[in-house]
Coordinates of C-alpha atoms (C1' of nucleotides) in Angstrom, one line a residue:
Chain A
X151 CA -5.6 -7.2 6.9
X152 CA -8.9 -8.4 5.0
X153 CA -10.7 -5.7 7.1
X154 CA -8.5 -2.9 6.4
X155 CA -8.4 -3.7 2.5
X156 CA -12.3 -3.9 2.6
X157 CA -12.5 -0.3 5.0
X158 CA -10.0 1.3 3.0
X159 CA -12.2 0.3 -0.6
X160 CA -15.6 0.7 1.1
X161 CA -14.8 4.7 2.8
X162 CA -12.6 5.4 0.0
X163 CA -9.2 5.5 0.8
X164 CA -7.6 2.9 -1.7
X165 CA -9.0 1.2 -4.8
X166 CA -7.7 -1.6 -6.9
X167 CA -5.9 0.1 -10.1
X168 CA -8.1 -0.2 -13.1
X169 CA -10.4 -2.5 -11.1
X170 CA -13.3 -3.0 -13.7
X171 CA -10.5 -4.2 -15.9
X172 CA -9.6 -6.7 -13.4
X173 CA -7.4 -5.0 -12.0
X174 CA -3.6 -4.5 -12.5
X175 CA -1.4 -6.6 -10.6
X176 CA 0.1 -4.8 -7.8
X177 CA -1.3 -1.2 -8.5
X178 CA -3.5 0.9 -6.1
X179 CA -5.3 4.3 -6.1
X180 CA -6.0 6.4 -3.5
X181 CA -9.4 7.0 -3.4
X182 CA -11.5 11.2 -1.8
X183 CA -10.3 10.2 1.7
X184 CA -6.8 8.7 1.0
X185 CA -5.5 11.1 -1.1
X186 CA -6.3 13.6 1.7
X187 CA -4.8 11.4 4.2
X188 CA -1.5 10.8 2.1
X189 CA -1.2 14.1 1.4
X190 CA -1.3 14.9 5.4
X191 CA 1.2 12.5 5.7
X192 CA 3.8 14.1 3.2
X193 CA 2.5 17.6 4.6
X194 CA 3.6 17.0 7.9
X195 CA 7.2 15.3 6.7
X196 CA 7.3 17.9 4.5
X197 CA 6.9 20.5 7.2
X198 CA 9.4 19.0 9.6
X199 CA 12.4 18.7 7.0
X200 CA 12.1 22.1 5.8
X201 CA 10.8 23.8 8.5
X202 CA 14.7 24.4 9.5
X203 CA 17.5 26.8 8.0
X204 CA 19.4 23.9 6.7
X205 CA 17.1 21.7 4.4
X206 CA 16.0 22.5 1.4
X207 CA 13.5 21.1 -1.2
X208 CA 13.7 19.8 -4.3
X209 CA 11.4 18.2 -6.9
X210 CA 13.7 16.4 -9.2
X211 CA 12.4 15.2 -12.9
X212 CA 11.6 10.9 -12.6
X213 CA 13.3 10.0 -16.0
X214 CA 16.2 11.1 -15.8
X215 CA 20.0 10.4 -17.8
X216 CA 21.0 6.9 -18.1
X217 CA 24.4 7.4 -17.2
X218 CA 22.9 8.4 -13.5
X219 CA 22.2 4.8 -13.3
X220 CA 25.4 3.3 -13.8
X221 CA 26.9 6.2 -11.3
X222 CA 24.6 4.7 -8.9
X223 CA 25.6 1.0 -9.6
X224 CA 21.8 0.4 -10.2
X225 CA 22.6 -0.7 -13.6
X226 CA 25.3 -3.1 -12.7
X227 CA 23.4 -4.0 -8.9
X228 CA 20.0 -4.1 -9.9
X229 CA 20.4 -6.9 -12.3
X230 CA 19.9 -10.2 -10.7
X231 CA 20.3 -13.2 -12.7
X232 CA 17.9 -15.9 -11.5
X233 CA 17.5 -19.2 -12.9
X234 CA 14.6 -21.8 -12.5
X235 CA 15.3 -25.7 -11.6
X236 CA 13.5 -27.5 -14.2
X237 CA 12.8 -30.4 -11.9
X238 CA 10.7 -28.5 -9.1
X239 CA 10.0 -25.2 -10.3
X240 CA 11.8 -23.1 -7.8
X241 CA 13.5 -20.1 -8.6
X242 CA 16.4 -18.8 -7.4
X243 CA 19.1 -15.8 -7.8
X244 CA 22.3 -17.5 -9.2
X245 CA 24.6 -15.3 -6.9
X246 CA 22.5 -16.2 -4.0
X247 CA 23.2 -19.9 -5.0
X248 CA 27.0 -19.4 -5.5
X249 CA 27.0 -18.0 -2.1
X250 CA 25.1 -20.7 -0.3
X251 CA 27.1 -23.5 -1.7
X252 CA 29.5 -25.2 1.1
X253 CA 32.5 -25.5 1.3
X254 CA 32.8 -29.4 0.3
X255 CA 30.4 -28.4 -2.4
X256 CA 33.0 -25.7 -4.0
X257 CA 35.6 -28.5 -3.7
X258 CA 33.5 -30.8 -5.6
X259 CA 32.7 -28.2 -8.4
X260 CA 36.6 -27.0 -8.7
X261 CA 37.6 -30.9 -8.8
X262 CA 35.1 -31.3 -11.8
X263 CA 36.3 -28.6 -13.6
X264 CA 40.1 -29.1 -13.4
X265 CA 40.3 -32.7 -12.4
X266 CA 44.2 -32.8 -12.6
X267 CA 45.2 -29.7 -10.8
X268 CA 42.8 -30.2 -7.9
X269 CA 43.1 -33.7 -7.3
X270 CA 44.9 -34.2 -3.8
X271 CA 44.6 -32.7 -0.3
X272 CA 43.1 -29.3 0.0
X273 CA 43.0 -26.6 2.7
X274 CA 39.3 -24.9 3.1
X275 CA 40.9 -21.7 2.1
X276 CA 42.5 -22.5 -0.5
X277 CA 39.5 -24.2 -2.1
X278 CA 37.8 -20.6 -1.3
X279 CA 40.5 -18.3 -2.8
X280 CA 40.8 -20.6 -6.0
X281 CA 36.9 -21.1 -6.1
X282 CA 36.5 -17.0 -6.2
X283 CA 39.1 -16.8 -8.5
X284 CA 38.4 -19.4 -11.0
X285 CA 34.7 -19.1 -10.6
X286 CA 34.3 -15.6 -11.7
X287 CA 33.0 -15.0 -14.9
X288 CA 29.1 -15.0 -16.3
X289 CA 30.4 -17.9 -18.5
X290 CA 32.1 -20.2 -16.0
X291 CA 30.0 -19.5 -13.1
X292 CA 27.0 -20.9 -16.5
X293 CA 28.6 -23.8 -16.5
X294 CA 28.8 -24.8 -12.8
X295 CA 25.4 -23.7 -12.3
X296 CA 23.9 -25.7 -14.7
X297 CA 26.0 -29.0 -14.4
X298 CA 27.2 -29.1 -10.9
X299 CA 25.2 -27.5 -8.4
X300 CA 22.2 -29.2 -7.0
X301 CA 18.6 -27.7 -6.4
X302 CA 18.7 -26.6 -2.8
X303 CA 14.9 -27.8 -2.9
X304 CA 14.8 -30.8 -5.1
X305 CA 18.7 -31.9 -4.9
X306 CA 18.9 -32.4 -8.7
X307 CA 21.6 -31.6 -10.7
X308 CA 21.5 -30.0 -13.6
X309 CA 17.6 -29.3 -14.2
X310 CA 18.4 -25.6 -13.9
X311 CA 17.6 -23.0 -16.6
X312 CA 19.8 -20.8 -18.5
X313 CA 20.1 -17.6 -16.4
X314 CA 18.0 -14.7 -17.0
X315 CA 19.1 -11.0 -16.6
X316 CA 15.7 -9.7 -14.6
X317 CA 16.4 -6.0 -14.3
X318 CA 14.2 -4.1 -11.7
X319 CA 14.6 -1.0 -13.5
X320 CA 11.5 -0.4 -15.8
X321 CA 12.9 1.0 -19.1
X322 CA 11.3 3.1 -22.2
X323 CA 12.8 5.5 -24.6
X324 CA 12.9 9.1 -25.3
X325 CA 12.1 10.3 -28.4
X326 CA 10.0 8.2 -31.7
X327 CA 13.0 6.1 -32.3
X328 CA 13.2 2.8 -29.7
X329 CA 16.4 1.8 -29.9
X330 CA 19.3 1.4 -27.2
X331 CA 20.3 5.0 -27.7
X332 CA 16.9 6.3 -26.9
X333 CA 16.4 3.8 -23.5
X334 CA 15.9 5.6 -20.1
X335 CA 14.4 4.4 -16.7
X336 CA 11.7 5.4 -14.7
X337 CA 14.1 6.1 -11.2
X338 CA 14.1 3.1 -9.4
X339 CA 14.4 5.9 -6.2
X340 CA 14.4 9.3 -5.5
X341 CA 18.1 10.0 -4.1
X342 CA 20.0 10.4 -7.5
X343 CA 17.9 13.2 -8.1
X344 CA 19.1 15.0 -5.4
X345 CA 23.0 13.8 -5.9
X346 CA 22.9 15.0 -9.1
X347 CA 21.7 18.7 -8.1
X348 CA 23.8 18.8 -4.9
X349 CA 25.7 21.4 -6.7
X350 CA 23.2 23.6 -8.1
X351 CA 21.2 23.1 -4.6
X352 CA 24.5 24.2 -2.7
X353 CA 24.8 27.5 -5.3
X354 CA 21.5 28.8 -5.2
X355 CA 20.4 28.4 -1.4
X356 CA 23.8 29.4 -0.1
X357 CA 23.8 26.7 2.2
X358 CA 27.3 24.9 3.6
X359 CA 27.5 21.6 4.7
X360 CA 26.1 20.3 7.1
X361 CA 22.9 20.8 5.1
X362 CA 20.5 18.6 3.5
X363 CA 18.0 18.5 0.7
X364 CA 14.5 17.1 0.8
X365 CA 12.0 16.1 -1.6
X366 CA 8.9 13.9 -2.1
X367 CA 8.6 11.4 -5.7
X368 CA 7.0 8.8 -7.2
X369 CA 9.7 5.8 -8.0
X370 CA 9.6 3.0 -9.7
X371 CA 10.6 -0.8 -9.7
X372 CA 9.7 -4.0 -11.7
X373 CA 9.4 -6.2 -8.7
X374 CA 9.1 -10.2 -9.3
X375 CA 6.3 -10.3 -7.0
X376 CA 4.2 -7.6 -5.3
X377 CA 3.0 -7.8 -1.9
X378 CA 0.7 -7.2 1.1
X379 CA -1.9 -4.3 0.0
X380 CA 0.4 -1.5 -0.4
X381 CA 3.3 -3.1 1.1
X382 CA 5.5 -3.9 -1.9
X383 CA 4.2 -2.3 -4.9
X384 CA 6.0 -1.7 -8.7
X385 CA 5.0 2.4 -8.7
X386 CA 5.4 3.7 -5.3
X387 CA 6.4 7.3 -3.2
X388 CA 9.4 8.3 -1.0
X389 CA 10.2 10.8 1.3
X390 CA 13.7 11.3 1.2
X391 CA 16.0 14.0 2.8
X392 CA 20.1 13.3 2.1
X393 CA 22.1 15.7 4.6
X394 CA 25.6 16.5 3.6
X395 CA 27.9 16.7 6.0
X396 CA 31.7 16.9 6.5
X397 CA 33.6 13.3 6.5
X398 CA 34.4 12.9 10.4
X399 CA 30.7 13.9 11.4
X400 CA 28.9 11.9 9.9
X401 CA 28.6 9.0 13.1
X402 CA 27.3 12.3 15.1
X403 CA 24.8 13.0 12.3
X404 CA 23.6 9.3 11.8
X405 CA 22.5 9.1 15.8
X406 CA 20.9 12.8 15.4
X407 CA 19.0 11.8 12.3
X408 CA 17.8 8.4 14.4
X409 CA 16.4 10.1 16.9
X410 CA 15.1 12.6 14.7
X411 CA 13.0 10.3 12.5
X412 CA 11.6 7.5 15.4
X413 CA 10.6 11.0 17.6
X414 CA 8.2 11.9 14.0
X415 CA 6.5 8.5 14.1
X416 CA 6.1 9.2 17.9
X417 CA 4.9 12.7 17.4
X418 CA 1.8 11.6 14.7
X419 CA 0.5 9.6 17.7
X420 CA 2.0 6.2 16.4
X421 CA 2.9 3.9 19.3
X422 CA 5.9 3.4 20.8
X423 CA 5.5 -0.7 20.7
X424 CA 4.4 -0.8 17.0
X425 CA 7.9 0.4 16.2
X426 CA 11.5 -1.3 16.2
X427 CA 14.8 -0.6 15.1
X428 CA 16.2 -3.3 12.4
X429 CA 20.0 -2.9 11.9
X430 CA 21.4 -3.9 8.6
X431 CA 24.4 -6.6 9.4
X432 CA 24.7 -7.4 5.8
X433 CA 25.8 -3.8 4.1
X434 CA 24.9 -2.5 0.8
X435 CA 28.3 -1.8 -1.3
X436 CA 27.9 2.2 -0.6
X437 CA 26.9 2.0 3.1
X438 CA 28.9 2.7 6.3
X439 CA 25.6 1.9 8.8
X440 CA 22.4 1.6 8.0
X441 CA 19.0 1.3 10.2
X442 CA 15.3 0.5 9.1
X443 CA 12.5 1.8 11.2
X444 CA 9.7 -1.1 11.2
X445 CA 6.3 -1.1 12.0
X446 CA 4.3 -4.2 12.7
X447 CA 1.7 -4.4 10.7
X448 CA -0.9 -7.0 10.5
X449 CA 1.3 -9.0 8.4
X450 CA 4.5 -8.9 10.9
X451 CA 7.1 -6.2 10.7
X452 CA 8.1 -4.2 7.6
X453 CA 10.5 -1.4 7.1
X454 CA 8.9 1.9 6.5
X455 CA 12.0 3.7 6.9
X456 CA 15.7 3.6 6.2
X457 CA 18.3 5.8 7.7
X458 CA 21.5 5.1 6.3
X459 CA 25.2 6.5 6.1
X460 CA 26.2 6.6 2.6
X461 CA 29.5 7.9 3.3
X462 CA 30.6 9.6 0.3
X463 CA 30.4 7.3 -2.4
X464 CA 27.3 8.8 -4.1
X465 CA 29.2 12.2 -4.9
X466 CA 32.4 10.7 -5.6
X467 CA 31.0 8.1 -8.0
X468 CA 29.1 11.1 -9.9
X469 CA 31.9 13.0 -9.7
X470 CA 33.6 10.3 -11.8
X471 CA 31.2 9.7 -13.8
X472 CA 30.0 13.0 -15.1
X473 CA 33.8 14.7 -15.1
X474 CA 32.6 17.7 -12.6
X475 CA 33.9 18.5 -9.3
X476 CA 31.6 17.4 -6.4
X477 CA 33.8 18.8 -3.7
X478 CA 33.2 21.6 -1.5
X479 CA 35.5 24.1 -0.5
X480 CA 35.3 25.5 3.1
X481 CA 36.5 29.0 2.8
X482 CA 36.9 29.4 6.6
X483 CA 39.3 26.6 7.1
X484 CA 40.3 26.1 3.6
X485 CA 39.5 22.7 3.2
X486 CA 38.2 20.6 0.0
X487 CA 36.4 17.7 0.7
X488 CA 33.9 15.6 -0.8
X489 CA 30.8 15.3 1.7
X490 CA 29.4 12.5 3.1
X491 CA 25.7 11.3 3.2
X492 CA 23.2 10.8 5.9
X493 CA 20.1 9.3 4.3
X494 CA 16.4 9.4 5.3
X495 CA 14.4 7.5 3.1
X496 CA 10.4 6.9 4.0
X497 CA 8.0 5.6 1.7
X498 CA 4.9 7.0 1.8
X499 CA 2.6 4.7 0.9
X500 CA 4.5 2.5 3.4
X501 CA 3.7 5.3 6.2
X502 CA 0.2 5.6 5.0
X503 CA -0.6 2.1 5.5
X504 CA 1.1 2.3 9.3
X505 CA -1.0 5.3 9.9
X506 CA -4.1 3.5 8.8
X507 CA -3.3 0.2 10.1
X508 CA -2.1 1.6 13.8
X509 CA -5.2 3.9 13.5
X510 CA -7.9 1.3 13.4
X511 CA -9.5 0.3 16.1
X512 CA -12.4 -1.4 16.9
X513 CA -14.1 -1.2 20.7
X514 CA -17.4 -2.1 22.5
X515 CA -19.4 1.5 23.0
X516 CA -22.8 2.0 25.0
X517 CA -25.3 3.0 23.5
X518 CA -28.7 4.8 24.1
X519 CA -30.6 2.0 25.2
X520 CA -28.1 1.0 27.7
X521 CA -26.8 -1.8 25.5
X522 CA -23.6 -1.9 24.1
X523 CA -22.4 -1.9 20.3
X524 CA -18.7 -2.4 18.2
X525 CA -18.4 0.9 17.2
X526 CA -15.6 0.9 13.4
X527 CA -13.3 3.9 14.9
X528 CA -9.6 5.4 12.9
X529 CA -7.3 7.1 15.5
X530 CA -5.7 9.7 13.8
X531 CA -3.8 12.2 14.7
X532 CA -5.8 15.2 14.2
X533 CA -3.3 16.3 12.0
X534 CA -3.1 13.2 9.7
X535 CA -7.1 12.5 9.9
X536 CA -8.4 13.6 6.2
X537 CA -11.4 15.5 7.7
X538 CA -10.9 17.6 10.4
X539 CA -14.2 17.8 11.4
X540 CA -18.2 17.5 10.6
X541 CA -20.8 19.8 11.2
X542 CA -24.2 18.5 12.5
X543 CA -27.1 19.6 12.9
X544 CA -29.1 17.9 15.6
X545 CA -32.3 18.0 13.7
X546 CA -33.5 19.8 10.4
X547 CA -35.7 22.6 12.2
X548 CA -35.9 25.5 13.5
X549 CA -33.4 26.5 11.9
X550 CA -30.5 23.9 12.8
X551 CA -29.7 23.2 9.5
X552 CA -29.3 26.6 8.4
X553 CA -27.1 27.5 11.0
X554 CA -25.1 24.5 10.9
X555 CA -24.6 25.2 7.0
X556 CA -23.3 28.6 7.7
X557 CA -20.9 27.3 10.2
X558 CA -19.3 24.7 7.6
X559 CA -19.1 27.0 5.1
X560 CA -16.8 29.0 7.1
X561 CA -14.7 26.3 8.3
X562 CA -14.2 25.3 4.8
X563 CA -12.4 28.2 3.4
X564 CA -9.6 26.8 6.0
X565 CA -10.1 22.7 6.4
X566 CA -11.9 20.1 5.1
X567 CA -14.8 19.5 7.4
X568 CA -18.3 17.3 6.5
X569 CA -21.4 19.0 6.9
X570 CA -24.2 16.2 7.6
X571 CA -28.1 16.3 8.2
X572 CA -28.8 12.6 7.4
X573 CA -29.9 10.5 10.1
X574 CA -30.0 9.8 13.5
X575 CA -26.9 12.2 15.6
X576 CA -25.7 8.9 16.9
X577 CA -25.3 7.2 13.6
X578 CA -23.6 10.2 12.3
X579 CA -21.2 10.5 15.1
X580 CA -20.8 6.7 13.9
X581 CA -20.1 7.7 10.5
X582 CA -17.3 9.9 11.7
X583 CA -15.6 7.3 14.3
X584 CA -15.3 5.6 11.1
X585 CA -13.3 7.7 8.7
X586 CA -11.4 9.0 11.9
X587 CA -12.9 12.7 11.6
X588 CA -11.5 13.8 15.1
X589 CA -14.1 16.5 16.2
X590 CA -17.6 16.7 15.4
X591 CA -19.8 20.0 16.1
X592 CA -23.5 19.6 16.7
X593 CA -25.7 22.8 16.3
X594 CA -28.4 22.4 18.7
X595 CA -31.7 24.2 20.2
X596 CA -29.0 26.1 22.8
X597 CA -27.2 27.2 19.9
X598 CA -30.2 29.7 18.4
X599 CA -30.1 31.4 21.8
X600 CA -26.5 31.6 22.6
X601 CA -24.6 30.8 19.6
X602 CA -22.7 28.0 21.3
X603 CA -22.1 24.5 19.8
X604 CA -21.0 20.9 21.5
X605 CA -17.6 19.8 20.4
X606 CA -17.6 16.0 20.6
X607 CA -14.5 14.2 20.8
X608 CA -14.0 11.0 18.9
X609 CA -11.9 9.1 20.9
X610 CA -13.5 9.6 24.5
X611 CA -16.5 10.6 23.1
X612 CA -17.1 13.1 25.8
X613 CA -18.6 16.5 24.6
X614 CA -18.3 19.8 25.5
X615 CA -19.8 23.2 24.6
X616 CA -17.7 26.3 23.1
X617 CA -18.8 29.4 21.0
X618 CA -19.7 28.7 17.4
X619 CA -16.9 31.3 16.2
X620 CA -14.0 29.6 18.8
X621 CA -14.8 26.8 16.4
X622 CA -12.0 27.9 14.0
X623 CA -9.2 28.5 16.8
X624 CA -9.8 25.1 18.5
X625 CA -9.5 23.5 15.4
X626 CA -6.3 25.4 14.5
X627 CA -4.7 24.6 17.6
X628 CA -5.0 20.9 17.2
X629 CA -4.7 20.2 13.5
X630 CA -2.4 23.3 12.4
X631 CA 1.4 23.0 12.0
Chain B
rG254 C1' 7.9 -17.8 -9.3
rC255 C1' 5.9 -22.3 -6.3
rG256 C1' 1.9 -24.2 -3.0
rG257 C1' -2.9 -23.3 -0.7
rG258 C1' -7.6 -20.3 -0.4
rA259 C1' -10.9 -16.9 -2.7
rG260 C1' -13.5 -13.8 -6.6
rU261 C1' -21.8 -13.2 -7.1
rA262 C1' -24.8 -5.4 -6.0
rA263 C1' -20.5 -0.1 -3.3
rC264 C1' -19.6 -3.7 1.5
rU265 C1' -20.5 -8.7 4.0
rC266 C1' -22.3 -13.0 2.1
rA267 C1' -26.4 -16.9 0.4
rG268 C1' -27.5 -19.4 -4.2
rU269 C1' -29.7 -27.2 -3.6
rU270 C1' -28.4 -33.0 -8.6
rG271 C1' -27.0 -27.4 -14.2
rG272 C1' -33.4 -24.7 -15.0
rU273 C1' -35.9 -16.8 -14.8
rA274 C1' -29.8 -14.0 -9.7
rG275 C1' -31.2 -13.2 -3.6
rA276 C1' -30.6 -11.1 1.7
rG277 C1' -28.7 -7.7 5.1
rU278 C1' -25.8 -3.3 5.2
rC279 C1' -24.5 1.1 2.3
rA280 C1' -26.3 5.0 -1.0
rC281 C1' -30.4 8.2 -2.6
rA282 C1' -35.6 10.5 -1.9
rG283 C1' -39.4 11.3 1.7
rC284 C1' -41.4 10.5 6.8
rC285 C1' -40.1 10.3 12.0
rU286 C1' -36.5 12.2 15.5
rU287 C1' -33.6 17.3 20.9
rC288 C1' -27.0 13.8 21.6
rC289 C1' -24.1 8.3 20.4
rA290 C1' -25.8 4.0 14.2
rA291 C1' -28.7 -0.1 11.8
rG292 C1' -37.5 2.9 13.0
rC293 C1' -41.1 3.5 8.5
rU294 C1' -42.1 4.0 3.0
rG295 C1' -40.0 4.0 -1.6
rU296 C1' -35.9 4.0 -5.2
rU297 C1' -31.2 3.2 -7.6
rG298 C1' -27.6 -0.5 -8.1
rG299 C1' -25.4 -7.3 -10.9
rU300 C1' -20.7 -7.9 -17.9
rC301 C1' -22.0 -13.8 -11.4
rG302 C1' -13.4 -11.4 -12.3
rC303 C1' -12.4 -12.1 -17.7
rG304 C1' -12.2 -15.5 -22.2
rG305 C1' -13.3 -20.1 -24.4
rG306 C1' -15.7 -25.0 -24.2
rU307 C1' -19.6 -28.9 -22.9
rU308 C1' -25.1 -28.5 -22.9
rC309 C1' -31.7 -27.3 -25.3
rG310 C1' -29.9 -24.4 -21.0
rA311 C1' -23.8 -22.7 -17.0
rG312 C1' -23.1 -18.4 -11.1
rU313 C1' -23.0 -24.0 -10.8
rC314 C1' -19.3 -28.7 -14.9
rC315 C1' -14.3 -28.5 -18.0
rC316 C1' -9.9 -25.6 -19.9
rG317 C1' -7.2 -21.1 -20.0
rU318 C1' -6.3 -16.4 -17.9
rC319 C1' -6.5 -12.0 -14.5
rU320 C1' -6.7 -10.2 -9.5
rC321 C1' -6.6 -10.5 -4.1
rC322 C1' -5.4 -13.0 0.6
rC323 C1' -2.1 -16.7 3.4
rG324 C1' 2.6 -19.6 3.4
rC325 C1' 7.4 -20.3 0.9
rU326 C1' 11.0 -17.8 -2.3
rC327 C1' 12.7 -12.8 -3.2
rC328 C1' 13.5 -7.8 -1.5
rA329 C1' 21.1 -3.7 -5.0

RNA sequence: GCGGGAGUAACUCAGUUGGUAGAGUCACAGCCUUCCAAGCUGUUGGUCGCGGGUUCGAGUCCCGUCUCCCGCUCCA
């Protein structure tokens, strides 16, 4: 992990946020080669979702009306109260707690709070049914907490905290005037801006379900602690695509979807064993089934993509909320129905760190003495890599330089290739392994009588010679598309 | 949030009981060079994470704080 943090800052794909300030915690910038590489990565989503008759795109606004958010159930679901055990220090979410507590435990804390009505024999259900029911509100599950449930770490009693409402939604106001009528949030995700146009989506491309709608956005969550480089972050971007489809289908949809998203991964080069499927056993209110796609990174496996089935919950609950209609009407079989929601949600600062992570490779390479070196080498996909290819000149006479500059300036009208005269050919070639730059073409003394130049390969290393003006064709066939 | 480790040049790291901040790499300029890096010469580059304190004097000792890494906790 230490190498790919120090790689990433020393080639310039990420830097600490506001570094010479110290730093902020948990925020990253994305330095002249990782903004080229996370924009290849959105690129080539972006080209797969839409690419099709039945997705379109969208680019919804990130603040957006705070009645969304309680449509959503982020207001009421995003809240956790946590409180802190005085005694040890830990810290823990009080619903989390409530759950956790045994059943003898919930006995205990119903017989303490109604000594006379709970004082003889009790079934284990009925302690469960009464301890829901009784144990319900903010105010009496207070009191339990903080006089009869023990630290799960220290087993103290009543050395917890008062809770405390920690909301992941960041919050600011609209307008000069902050007060509680001028609050909005920076979207905690990108779906809600896509519920909330389904509508005028549906109108203005003349699409019918099944159909979905794609779009790329920064979102936004005050996280207790951030995490692993840019693993868990507070500003971060998703991919998502929501596909609307009629209720019945949506099983059918889910698998196609599945397939749909591991075959991407697989497609950008990304290895078959650095990918799992994790499926969700413990559902989110909205969700009928949901599976993450995990990568293992150098710090175990994370999810870098969900695919869920949201059934239809986010239209109907908008529907409620806002008063309008969210149903469509089939005119061939005269139906009305509400569709449901198969979700593809990627983050893609998560992707970009399994692209650079699964990329990075290190290997013993001979070198011209007959010795052997480490040669520092990123396997991209040509199509990912942030420079497509460098132009070299094998020595500054004769004209090699000149030639080679003319070459790269024609390349660059179409992709973003590194013209280099600095050095010996074999530390440039070295230079290249190292930012992943999959072809490199060398203008040599051959190529001032024939106009041919070598092609050198980056992964096998292996050369071979094609016409200086093929250059552009071989590179659109392999990075294109 | 808790516990542990770390922070000195762009990167990797030295820096002795407190006494004028160093090396290698990188970058830049020049030389050399006809295919797999680390030849030669020169140059740039340091608020020692930040803020206090002790001291004649702090990279070094003390306090606070920020950031990163590892483990736990958390992740609608």
């Amino acid at each position: 992990m230490d190498k790919i943090v120090s790689l990433a800052k020393r080639r310039g794909f990420v830097f600490q946020s506001s570094e010479i300030y110290g730093g902020l915690n948990g925020c990253w910038d994305y330095g002249p080669l990782g903004v080229e590489l996370l924009n290849n990565v959105k690129q080539a989503w972006w080209r797969t979702m839409t690419l099709r008759d039945d997705i379109e795109g969208l680019d919804a606004s990130i603040l957006m009306h705070p009645r969304v958010w309680e449509a959503s159930g982020h207001v009421a679901n995003f809240t956790d109260p946590m409180v802190d055990c005085k005694s040890c220090k830990a810290r823990y979410r009080v619903d989390v707690l409530m759950e956790e507590l045994s059943v003898k435990k919930k006995k205990d804390v119903l017989r303490g709070l109604f000594p006379q009505e709970f004082a003889g024999q009790l079934q284990d259900e009925k302690v469960l049914e009464e301890f829901t029911q009784r144990i319900s509100t903010d105010e009496t599950i207070a009191q339990v907490i903080q006089t009869l449930v023990p630290c799960p770490n220290c087993g103290n009693k009543a050395t917890f905290t008062e809770a405390r409402q920690f909301n992941l939604m960041f919050k600011t106001f609209v307008g000069p005037v902050e007060d509680t009528n001028s609050v909005v949030y920076l979207r905690p995700e990108t779906a809600q801006g896509i519920f909330v146009n389904f509508l005028n989506v549906l109108n203005a491309s003349r699409q019918r379900p099944p159909f979905g709608i794609a779009q790329i956005g920064k979102a936004f969550r005050n996280e207790i602690n951030t995490k692993n480089f840019l693993f868990r972050t507070r500003e971060f971007e998703q991919m998502e695509m929501q596909y609307f489809v009629k209720p019945g289908d949506e099983d059918t949809w889910f698998e196609y979807w599945r397939e749909a998203r591991m075959k991407w991964f697989l497609d950008l080069g990304m290895k078959p064993e650095k990918l799992r499927w994790h499926k969700h056993e413990k559902l989110a209110h909205y969700a009928k089934a949901a599976f993450d796609i995990e990568f293992e990174f150098p710090f175990g496996w994370g999810e870098v993509e969900g695919i869920h089935s949201r059934t239809d919950f986010d239209l109907s609950r908008h529907e409620e909320y806002s008063g309008k209609s969210m149903k469509y009407f089939d005119d061939q079989t005269k139906e009305k129905y509400t569709p449901c929601v198969i979700e593809t949600s990627i983050g893609a600062s998560r992707s970009f760190m399994a692209f650079l992570t699964a990329a990075f490779d290190e290997e013993m390479a001979a070198t011209g003495e007959g010795g052997e070196e480490m040669r520092t080498v990123l396997r991209f996909h040509p199509k990912l890599a942030p420079m497509k290819g460098a132009i070299l000149p094998l020595v500054n006479r004769e004209g090699m330089d000149e030639q080679a500059r003319v070459i790269a300036r024609d390349l660059q009208k179409y992709f973003r290739v590194f013209y280099d005269d600095s050095g010996a050919i074999g530390r440039r070639y070295r230079r290249q392994d190292e930012i992943g730059t999959p072809y490199c073409f060398t203008v040599d003394s051959q190529t001032l009588l024939d106009q041919t130049v070598t092609v050198r390969d980056r992964d096998s290393m292996r050369q071979e010679r094609i016409a200086a003006d093929q250059i552009k064709s071989y590179l659109f066939d392999r990075v294109a598309g």
